[in-house]
Coordinates of C-alpha atoms and ligand atoms in Angstrom, one line a residue:
M1 CA -20.6 -89.9 -111.5
G2 CA -18.5 -92.5 -110.0
R3 CA -16.5 -92.3 -106.9
D4 CA -12.9 -91.0 -106.9
K5 CA -10.4 -93.9 -107.5
V6 CA -7.3 -94.0 -105.6
F7 CA -4.3 -96.7 -105.9
V8 CA -2.3 -97.5 -102.8
T9 CA 0.7 -99.0 -103.6
R10 CA 1.3 -101.2 -100.6
E11 CA -0.6 -102.5 -97.5
L12 CA -1.0 -99.8 -94.9
P13 CA -2.4 -100.1 -91.5
P14 CA -6.1 -100.8 -91.5
A15 CA -7.3 -97.9 -89.7
S16 CA -5.9 -95.8 -92.3
L17 CA -7.3 -97.6 -95.1
D18 CA -10.6 -97.7 -93.9
R19 CA -10.5 -93.9 -93.3
L20 CA -9.4 -93.5 -97.0
A21 CA -12.1 -95.9 -98.0
K22 CA -14.8 -93.6 -96.7
H23 CA -13.8 -90.8 -99.4
C24 CA -13.1 -93.0 -102.4
E25 CA -12.7 -96.1 -104.0
V26 CA -9.4 -97.8 -102.9
E27 CA -7.4 -100.3 -104.5
V28 CA -4.6 -101.5 -102.6
W29 CA -1.4 -103.4 -103.9
H30 CA -1.2 -106.4 -101.6
E31 CA 1.8 -107.9 -102.9
F32 CA 5.0 -107.7 -100.5
L33 CA 7.1 -106.2 -103.4
P34 CA 6.3 -103.0 -105.2
P35 CA 4.2 -102.7 -108.2
D36 CA 6.3 -102.7 -111.4
Y37 CA 6.4 -99.1 -113.0
D38 CA 4.1 -100.5 -115.7
V39 CA 1.3 -101.5 -113.3
I40 CA 1.0 -98.0 -111.9
L41 CA 1.5 -96.6 -115.5
D42 CA -1.6 -98.8 -116.5
K43 CA -3.7 -97.8 -113.7
I44 CA -2.9 -94.2 -113.4
G45 CA -5.3 -93.0 -116.2
G46 CA -8.2 -94.1 -114.2
L47 CA -7.1 -92.5 -110.7
A48 CA -8.0 -89.4 -109.1
G49 CA -5.2 -90.1 -106.2
L50 CA -2.4 -92.3 -105.8
L51 CA -0.8 -93.0 -102.5
C52 CA 2.9 -94.2 -103.3
L53 CA 6.0 -95.3 -101.5
L54 CA 9.7 -94.2 -102.0
T55 CA 10.2 -97.4 -103.9
D56 CA 7.9 -96.2 -106.6
R57 CA 9.2 -94.1 -109.4
I58 CA 7.1 -91.3 -110.0
D59 CA 8.1 -89.5 -113.5
A60 CA 6.7 -87.3 -116.0
P61 CA 5.6 -89.7 -118.6
L62 CA 3.6 -91.5 -115.8
M63 CA 2.1 -87.9 -114.8
D64 CA 1.3 -87.3 -118.5
A65 CA -0.8 -90.3 -118.6
A66 CA -2.8 -89.0 -115.8
P67 CA -4.0 -85.5 -116.5
Q68 CA -7.1 -86.2 -114.5
I69 CA -5.1 -87.0 -111.3
K70 CA -5.9 -84.6 -108.2
V71 CA -3.2 -85.7 -105.6
I72 CA 0.1 -87.9 -105.4
S73 CA 0.9 -88.8 -101.8
N74 CA 4.1 -90.1 -101.0
L75 CA 4.3 -92.2 -97.6
A76 CA 7.8 -90.8 -96.9
V77 CA 9.3 -87.5 -95.8
G78 CA 11.8 -87.8 -98.7
Y79 CA 10.7 -87.4 -102.2
D80 CA 13.5 -88.0 -104.5
N81 CA 11.5 -90.9 -106.0
I82 CA 9.2 -88.1 -107.6
D83 CA 10.1 -85.8 -110.4
I84 CA 8.6 -82.7 -108.5
P85 CA 9.3 -79.9 -111.2
A86 CA 7.4 -82.2 -113.5
A87 CA 4.6 -82.4 -110.9
S88 CA 4.5 -78.7 -110.3
Q89 CA 4.6 -77.9 -114.0
R90 CA 1.4 -80.1 -114.5
G91 CA -0.3 -78.5 -111.4
I92 CA 0.0 -81.8 -109.6
P93 CA 0.2 -81.5 -105.7
I94 CA 2.7 -83.9 -104.0
G95 CA 2.3 -84.8 -100.5
N96 CA 5.0 -86.2 -97.9
T97 CA 4.9 -87.1 -94.5
P98 CA 7.5 -84.7 -92.4
G99 CA 7.6 -84.1 -88.7
V100 CA 6.1 -87.5 -87.4
L101 CA 9.4 -89.4 -87.9
N102 CA 11.9 -86.9 -86.9
E103 CA 12.5 -88.3 -83.3
T104 CA 12.1 -92.1 -84.3
T105 CA 14.7 -91.6 -87.0
A106 CA 16.9 -89.7 -84.9
D107 CA 16.7 -92.4 -82.2
F108 CA 17.8 -94.9 -85.0
A109 CA 20.7 -92.7 -86.4
F110 CA 21.9 -92.9 -82.8
A111 CA 21.4 -96.5 -82.6
L112 CA 23.7 -96.9 -85.5
L113 CA 26.3 -94.5 -84.2
M114 CA 26.3 -96.5 -80.7
A115 CA 26.1 -100.0 -82.3
T116 CA 29.2 -99.1 -84.5
A117 CA 30.9 -97.2 -81.7
R118 CA 30.8 -100.2 -79.8
R119 CA 30.9 -102.8 -82.3
I120 CA 27.7 -104.7 -81.1
P121 CA 27.2 -106.6 -84.3
E122 CA 30.7 -107.6 -84.3
A123 CA 30.4 -108.6 -80.6
R124 CA 27.4 -110.8 -81.4
Q125 CA 29.1 -112.4 -84.2
Y126 CA 32.0 -113.2 -82.0
I127 CA 30.1 -115.2 -79.7
Q128 CA 28.4 -117.2 -82.5
D129 CA 31.8 -118.1 -83.8
G130 CA 32.5 -119.5 -80.7
K131 CA 35.3 -116.9 -79.9
W132 CA 34.2 -115.9 -76.5
L133 CA 36.6 -117.9 -74.3
T134 CA 37.7 -115.2 -71.5
W135 CA 37.3 -111.6 -70.5
H136 CA 39.9 -110.0 -72.3
P137 CA 41.6 -106.4 -71.8
T138 CA 41.6 -105.3 -75.4
V139 CA 39.2 -107.7 -77.3
L140 CA 36.4 -105.7 -79.2
S141 CA 37.2 -102.3 -77.7
G142 CA 35.5 -99.5 -79.6
Q143 CA 35.0 -95.8 -79.5
D144 CA 33.6 -93.6 -76.8
V145 CA 30.7 -91.6 -77.9
F146 CA 30.2 -89.6 -74.6
G147 CA 32.6 -86.4 -75.1
A148 CA 33.3 -87.2 -78.8
T149 CA 32.7 -84.7 -81.4
L150 CA 29.9 -85.1 -83.9
G151 CA 29.4 -83.8 -87.2
I152 CA 26.0 -83.3 -88.7
I153 CA 25.9 -82.8 -92.4
G154 CA 22.5 -81.5 -93.0
C155 CA 20.4 -79.7 -90.0
G156 CA 16.9 -80.0 -90.9
R157 CA 14.3 -81.3 -88.4
I158 CA 16.0 -84.9 -88.2
G159 CA 19.7 -83.4 -87.9
A160 CA 18.6 -81.2 -85.1
A161 CA 16.8 -84.1 -83.5
V162 CA 19.9 -86.1 -83.7
M163 CA 21.7 -83.1 -82.1
R164 CA 19.5 -83.3 -79.0
R165 CA 20.4 -86.5 -78.3
A166 CA 24.1 -85.5 -78.7
Q167 CA 23.9 -83.0 -76.1
G168 CA 22.8 -85.6 -73.7
F169 CA 26.2 -87.6 -74.4
N170 CA 28.2 -84.1 -74.0
M171 CA 29.3 -84.0 -77.6
R172 CA 31.1 -81.2 -79.4
I173 CA 28.6 -80.9 -82.2
L174 CA 29.9 -79.5 -85.5
V175 CA 27.4 -78.7 -88.4
S176 CA 27.7 -78.1 -92.0
S177 CA 24.2 -77.1 -93.6
L178 CA 22.2 -74.2 -95.0
E179 CA 21.0 -72.8 -91.6
S180 CA 22.7 -69.6 -90.4
A181 CA 25.4 -70.1 -87.9
D182 CA 22.9 -68.4 -85.4
E183 CA 20.3 -70.9 -85.8
I184 CA 22.9 -73.8 -85.7
R185 CA 23.9 -72.0 -82.4
Q186 CA 20.5 -72.0 -81.0
L187 CA 20.4 -75.9 -81.4
G188 CA 23.6 -76.5 -79.4
G189 CA 25.9 -76.8 -82.7
E190 CA 28.9 -74.9 -84.4
K191 CA 28.4 -74.0 -88.1
V192 CA 31.5 -75.0 -90.0
S193 CA 32.8 -75.7 -93.5
L194 CA 32.3 -79.5 -94.8
D195 CA 35.8 -79.9 -94.6
D196 CA 36.5 -78.7 -91.1
L197 CA 33.6 -81.0 -90.1
L198 CA 35.1 -84.0 -91.8
G199 CA 38.7 -83.3 -90.5
Q200 CA 37.6 -82.9 -87.0
S201 CA 34.6 -85.1 -86.2
D202 CA 34.7 -88.5 -84.6
F203 CA 31.3 -89.2 -85.9
V204 CA 29.6 -87.9 -89.2
S205 CA 25.8 -88.5 -89.6
L206 CA 24.1 -87.5 -93.0
H207 CA 21.0 -85.8 -92.8
V208 CA 20.6 -83.9 -96.1
P209 CA 17.6 -84.9 -98.7
L210 CA 19.1 -86.6 -101.9
T211 CA 19.2 -83.8 -104.8
D212 CA 21.4 -83.1 -107.7
E213 CA 23.7 -81.3 -105.3
T214 CA 23.8 -84.0 -102.6
H215 CA 24.3 -86.9 -105.1
H216 CA 27.7 -88.6 -104.0
L217 CA 28.2 -85.7 -101.6
I218 CA 30.6 -88.0 -99.8
G219 CA 33.0 -89.6 -102.0
E220 CA 36.9 -90.4 -102.0
R221 CA 38.1 -86.6 -101.7
E222 CA 35.8 -86.4 -98.4
L223 CA 36.4 -89.7 -97.0
K224 CA 40.1 -89.1 -96.9
Q225 CA 39.5 -86.0 -94.9
M226 CA 38.2 -88.1 -92.1
K227 CA 40.0 -89.0 -89.3
P228 CA 41.4 -93.0 -89.3
T229 CA 39.1 -93.5 -86.3
A230 CA 36.0 -91.9 -87.6
I231 CA 32.9 -93.7 -88.0
L232 CA 30.1 -92.6 -90.6
I233 CA 26.3 -93.0 -90.3
N234 CA 24.0 -92.7 -93.3
T235 CA 20.2 -92.7 -92.4
A236 CA 19.7 -89.9 -95.3
R237 CA 19.6 -91.9 -98.7
G238 CA 22.0 -94.0 -100.0
S239 CA 23.2 -92.0 -103.0
V240 CA 24.4 -89.2 -101.0
L241 CA 27.3 -91.6 -100.3
D242 CA 29.6 -92.8 -103.0
P243 CA 29.5 -96.4 -102.1
Q244 CA 32.7 -97.6 -104.2
A245 CA 34.7 -94.9 -102.3
L246 CA 33.2 -96.1 -99.0
Y247 CA 34.2 -99.4 -99.6
A248 CA 37.9 -98.6 -100.5
A249 CA 37.9 -96.1 -97.0
L250 CA 36.7 -99.0 -94.9
R251 CA 38.8 -101.6 -96.5
D252 CA 41.8 -99.8 -96.4
G253 CA 41.3 -98.2 -92.9
E254 CA 40.8 -94.8 -94.0
I255 CA 37.9 -94.7 -91.6
L256 CA 37.2 -96.6 -88.9
A257 CA 33.5 -98.1 -89.5
A258 CA 30.0 -96.9 -91.0
G259 CA 26.5 -97.6 -90.1
L260 CA 24.3 -97.5 -93.0
D261 CA 20.5 -97.5 -93.1
V262 CA 20.0 -96.6 -96.5
T263 CA 22.1 -98.0 -99.6
E264 CA 22.9 -97.4 -103.4
P265 CA 21.2 -99.3 -104.8
E266 CA 18.2 -100.9 -102.5
P267 CA 17.9 -103.5 -101.7
I268 CA 21.7 -103.8 -101.5
P269 CA 22.8 -106.9 -103.5
L270 CA 24.0 -109.7 -101.4
D271 CA 27.4 -109.5 -103.3
D272 CA 28.0 -106.3 -102.7
P273 CA 31.5 -105.7 -101.2
L274 CA 30.0 -103.7 -98.4
L275 CA 28.7 -106.6 -96.8
T276 CA 32.0 -108.4 -96.6
L277 CA 33.3 -106.0 -94.2
D278 CA 33.1 -106.3 -90.3
N279 CA 33.4 -102.7 -89.8
C280 CA 30.3 -102.0 -91.9
L281 CA 26.7 -102.3 -90.4
V282 CA 24.2 -102.3 -92.9
V283 CA 20.2 -102.6 -92.1
P284 CA 17.3 -102.4 -94.8
H285 CA 16.0 -98.9 -94.6
I286 CA 14.1 -99.0 -91.3
A287 CA 15.2 -95.5 -89.5
S288 CA 11.5 -94.5 -89.2
A289 CA 10.0 -97.9 -88.7
S290 CA 8.5 -97.9 -85.2
V291 CA 4.9 -99.2 -85.2
A292 CA 3.5 -95.7 -84.0
T293 CA 5.6 -93.6 -86.6
R294 CA 4.9 -95.8 -89.3
A295 CA 0.9 -95.6 -88.3
K296 CA 1.3 -91.9 -88.0
M297 CA 2.9 -91.4 -91.5
A298 CA -0.1 -93.6 -93.0
E299 CA -2.4 -91.3 -91.3
M300 CA -0.7 -88.0 -92.8
A301 CA -0.5 -89.6 -96.3
V302 CA -4.1 -90.3 -96.1
D303 CA -5.0 -86.8 -95.0
N304 CA -2.9 -85.7 -97.9
V305 CA -5.0 -87.8 -100.4
I306 CA -8.4 -86.8 -98.9
A307 CA -7.6 -83.0 -99.0
G308 CA -6.6 -83.5 -102.7
L309 CA -9.5 -85.5 -103.9
Q310 CA -11.6 -82.5 -102.1
G311 CA -9.5 -80.1 -103.9
Q312 CA -8.0 -78.5 -100.9
P313 CA -4.4 -77.6 -100.3
L314 CA -2.3 -80.6 -99.0
P315 CA -1.8 -80.5 -95.1
T316 CA 1.9 -81.5 -96.1
C317 CA 2.7 -80.2 -99.4
V318 CA 6.2 -80.4 -101.3
N319 CA 5.3 -78.1 -104.0
P320 CA 2.9 -75.5 -102.4
E321 CA 3.9 -73.0 -105.2
I322 CA 1.1 -74.9 -107.4
Y323 CA -1.6 -73.2 -105.3
Q324 CA -0.4 -69.6 -105.8
R325 CA -0.6 -70.1 -109.7
R326 CA -4.1 -71.1 -109.5
Ligands
GLV401 C1 12.1 -92.4 -95.5 O1 13.5 -92.8 -95.7 C2 11.5 -91.3 -95.4 O2 11.8 -90.6 -96.4 O3 10.3 -91.2 -95.1

């Protein structure tokens, strides 16, 4: 019998790939851009494992082309790129990389919050444009972070990590999430309705996974409830936010600014109107991108593949219910 074959849809840190190669035959997609859907479809029939990225759409037809596959491991904590019910129906374990990126992602959410509050990208551009002629009492004045009210929507691991940072800034923390008021109080927050959060917060930070329920959770109605001085931060998924409604709200001064690590679609097209706004800071989905965290994510993704090949439960499995049915 030949060795198990695993396709890795992008270059990973060599240490992780070397470790994986001790367990199976590894094929790596070396291109900078992701493989097309058809490339994965073409290969998947011969694979025992797939290590994929959030840029790869993994749907039911792909799974049907791979009745032999033992594991699909996503190099991300989010897994909205994968049809999980379809995987569960077919008994395919899906791995993700939770935990290791919480602090790095929370650091970045806070970096976006600080950068938009204090208008750092605009200030850099101001110099570039030759406008720094003198110190001026009002130029480039921003919003205070210390002591402000922060609204956290979705209080899982990353939302809680952002709350810990906010405590250091003496912020009042309002939370709209599924966790109980007690759990939220223990984390230093106050559970409120989404409407109350939107109406009272100086900063709103999104930390929900993308699901049918959270698709365009923040749209025209929600943006209109926010303060005209409020700043919206999204490090979750682009589609949690309606981009057209956001553009109108930023353009019309319904909210003050936004900091977006994620967009709809990704990558954001260069002619997207959001990119024309000085009060919208957009960066290319890099919240978990520290060298150390990305290396840990690769290690976890490899651990999941190895466990799956060996018929063991994945260390971090998003559909563990499949093991009950066996
Ligand atoms: C990144 O967005 C992730 O889900 O890990």
